[in-house]
Short mmCIF file of C-alpha atoms in Angstrom, two decimals:
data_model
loop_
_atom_site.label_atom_id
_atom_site.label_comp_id
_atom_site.label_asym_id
_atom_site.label_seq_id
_atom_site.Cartn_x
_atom_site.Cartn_y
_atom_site.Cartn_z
CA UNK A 1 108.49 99.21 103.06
CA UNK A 2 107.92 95.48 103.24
CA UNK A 3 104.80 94.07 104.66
CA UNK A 4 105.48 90.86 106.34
CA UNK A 5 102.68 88.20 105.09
CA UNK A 6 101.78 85.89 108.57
CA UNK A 7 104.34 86.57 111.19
CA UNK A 8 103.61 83.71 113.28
CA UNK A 9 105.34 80.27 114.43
CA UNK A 10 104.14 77.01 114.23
CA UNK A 11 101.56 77.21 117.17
CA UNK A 12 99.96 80.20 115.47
CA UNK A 13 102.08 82.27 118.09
CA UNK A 14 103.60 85.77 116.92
CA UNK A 15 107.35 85.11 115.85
CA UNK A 16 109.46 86.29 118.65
CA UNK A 17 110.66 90.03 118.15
CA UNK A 18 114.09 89.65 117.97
CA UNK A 19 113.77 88.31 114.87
CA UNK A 20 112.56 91.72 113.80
CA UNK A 21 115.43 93.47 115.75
CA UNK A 22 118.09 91.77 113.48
CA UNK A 23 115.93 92.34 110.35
CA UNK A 24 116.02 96.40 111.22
CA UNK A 25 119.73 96.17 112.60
CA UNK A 26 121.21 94.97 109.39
CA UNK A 27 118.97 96.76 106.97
CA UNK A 28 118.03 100.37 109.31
CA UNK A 29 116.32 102.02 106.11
CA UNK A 30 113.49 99.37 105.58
CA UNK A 31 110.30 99.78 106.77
CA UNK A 32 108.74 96.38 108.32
CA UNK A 33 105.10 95.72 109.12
CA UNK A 34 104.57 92.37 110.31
CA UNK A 35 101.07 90.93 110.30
CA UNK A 36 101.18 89.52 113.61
CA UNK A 37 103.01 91.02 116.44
CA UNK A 38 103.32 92.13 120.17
CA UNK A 39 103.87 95.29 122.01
CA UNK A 40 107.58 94.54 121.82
CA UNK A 41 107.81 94.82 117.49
CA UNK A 42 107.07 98.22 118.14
CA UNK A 43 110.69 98.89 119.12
CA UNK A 44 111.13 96.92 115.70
CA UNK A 45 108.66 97.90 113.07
CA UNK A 46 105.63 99.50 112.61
CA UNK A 47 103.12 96.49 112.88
CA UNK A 48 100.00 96.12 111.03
CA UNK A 49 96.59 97.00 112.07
CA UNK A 50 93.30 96.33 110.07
CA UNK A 51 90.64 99.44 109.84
CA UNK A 52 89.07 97.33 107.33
CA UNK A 53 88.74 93.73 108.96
CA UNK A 54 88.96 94.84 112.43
CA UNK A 55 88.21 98.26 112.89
CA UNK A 56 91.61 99.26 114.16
CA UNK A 57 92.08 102.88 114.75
CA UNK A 58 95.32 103.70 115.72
CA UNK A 59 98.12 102.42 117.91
CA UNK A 60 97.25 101.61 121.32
CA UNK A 61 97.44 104.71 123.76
CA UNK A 62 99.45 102.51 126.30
CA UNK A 63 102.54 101.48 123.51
CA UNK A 64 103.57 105.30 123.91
CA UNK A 65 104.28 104.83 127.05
CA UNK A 66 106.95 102.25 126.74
CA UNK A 67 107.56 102.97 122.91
CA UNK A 68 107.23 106.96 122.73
CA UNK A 69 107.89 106.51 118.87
CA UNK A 70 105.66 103.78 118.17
CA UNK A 71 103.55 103.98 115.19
CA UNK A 72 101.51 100.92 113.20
CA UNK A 73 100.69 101.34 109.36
CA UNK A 74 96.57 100.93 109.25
CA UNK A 75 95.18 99.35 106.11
CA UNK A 76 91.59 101.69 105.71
CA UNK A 77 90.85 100.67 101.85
CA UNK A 78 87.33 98.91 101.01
CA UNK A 79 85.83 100.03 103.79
CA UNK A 80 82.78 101.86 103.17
CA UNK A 81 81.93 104.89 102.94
CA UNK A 82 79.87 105.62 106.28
CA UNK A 83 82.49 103.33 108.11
CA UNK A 84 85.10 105.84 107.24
CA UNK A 85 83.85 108.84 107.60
CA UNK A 86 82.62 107.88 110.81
CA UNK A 87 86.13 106.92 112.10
CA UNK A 88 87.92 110.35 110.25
CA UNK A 89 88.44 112.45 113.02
CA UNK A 90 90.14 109.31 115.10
CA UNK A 91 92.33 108.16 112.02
CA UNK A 92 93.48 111.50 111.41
CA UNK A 93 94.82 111.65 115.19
CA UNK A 94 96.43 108.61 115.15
CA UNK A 95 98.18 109.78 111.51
CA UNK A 96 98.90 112.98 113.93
CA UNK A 97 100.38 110.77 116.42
CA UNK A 98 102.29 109.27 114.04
CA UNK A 99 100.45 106.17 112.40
CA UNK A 100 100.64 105.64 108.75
CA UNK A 101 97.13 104.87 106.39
CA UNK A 102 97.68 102.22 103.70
CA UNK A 103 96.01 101.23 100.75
CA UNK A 104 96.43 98.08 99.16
CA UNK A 105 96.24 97.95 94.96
CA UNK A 106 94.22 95.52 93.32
#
């Protein structure tokens, strides 16, 4: 698994996908989560989503429909304790659907 620390160019714009699709072609057994991304990573990587600075819940329901094996990894730690438990029953569908909850160690 390699998380991929600002994944944009130098307008601020999301680096172009393909980038990504050569990353996963020569090395099929990593896992990449780039920061910053598009719909099209998806076919990729398994982009990153925020619970914690954003509130992101899950990957969007429209991805599937274009990337039926889409999934994001969801960084939920530090969040507090309300927050979460408020947002259980929707994290654990998206982990059902496939999305992956990180943690981050201090």
């Amino acid at each position: 698994m390699f998380y991929i620390d600002s994944t944009v160019d130098e307008h601020g714009a999301a680096l172009d996908a393909s980038i990504l699709e050569n990353v996963a072609a020569r090395m099929p057994c990593f896992l990449l989560i780039p920061e910053e991304h598009t719909e099209k990573h998806c076919a990729y990587s398994a982009p990153f989503q925020s619970f914690l600075f954003h509130g992101d819940i899950g990957t969007a329901k429209d991805v599937f429909y274009v990337y039926p094996n889409a999934f994001r990894v969801n960084m939920v730690n530090d969040v507090n304790s309300e927050k979460l438990a408020a947002a259980r029953q929707q994290l654990g569908a998206a982990v059902t659907h496939g999305d992956v909850l990180i943690v981050h160690g201090d």
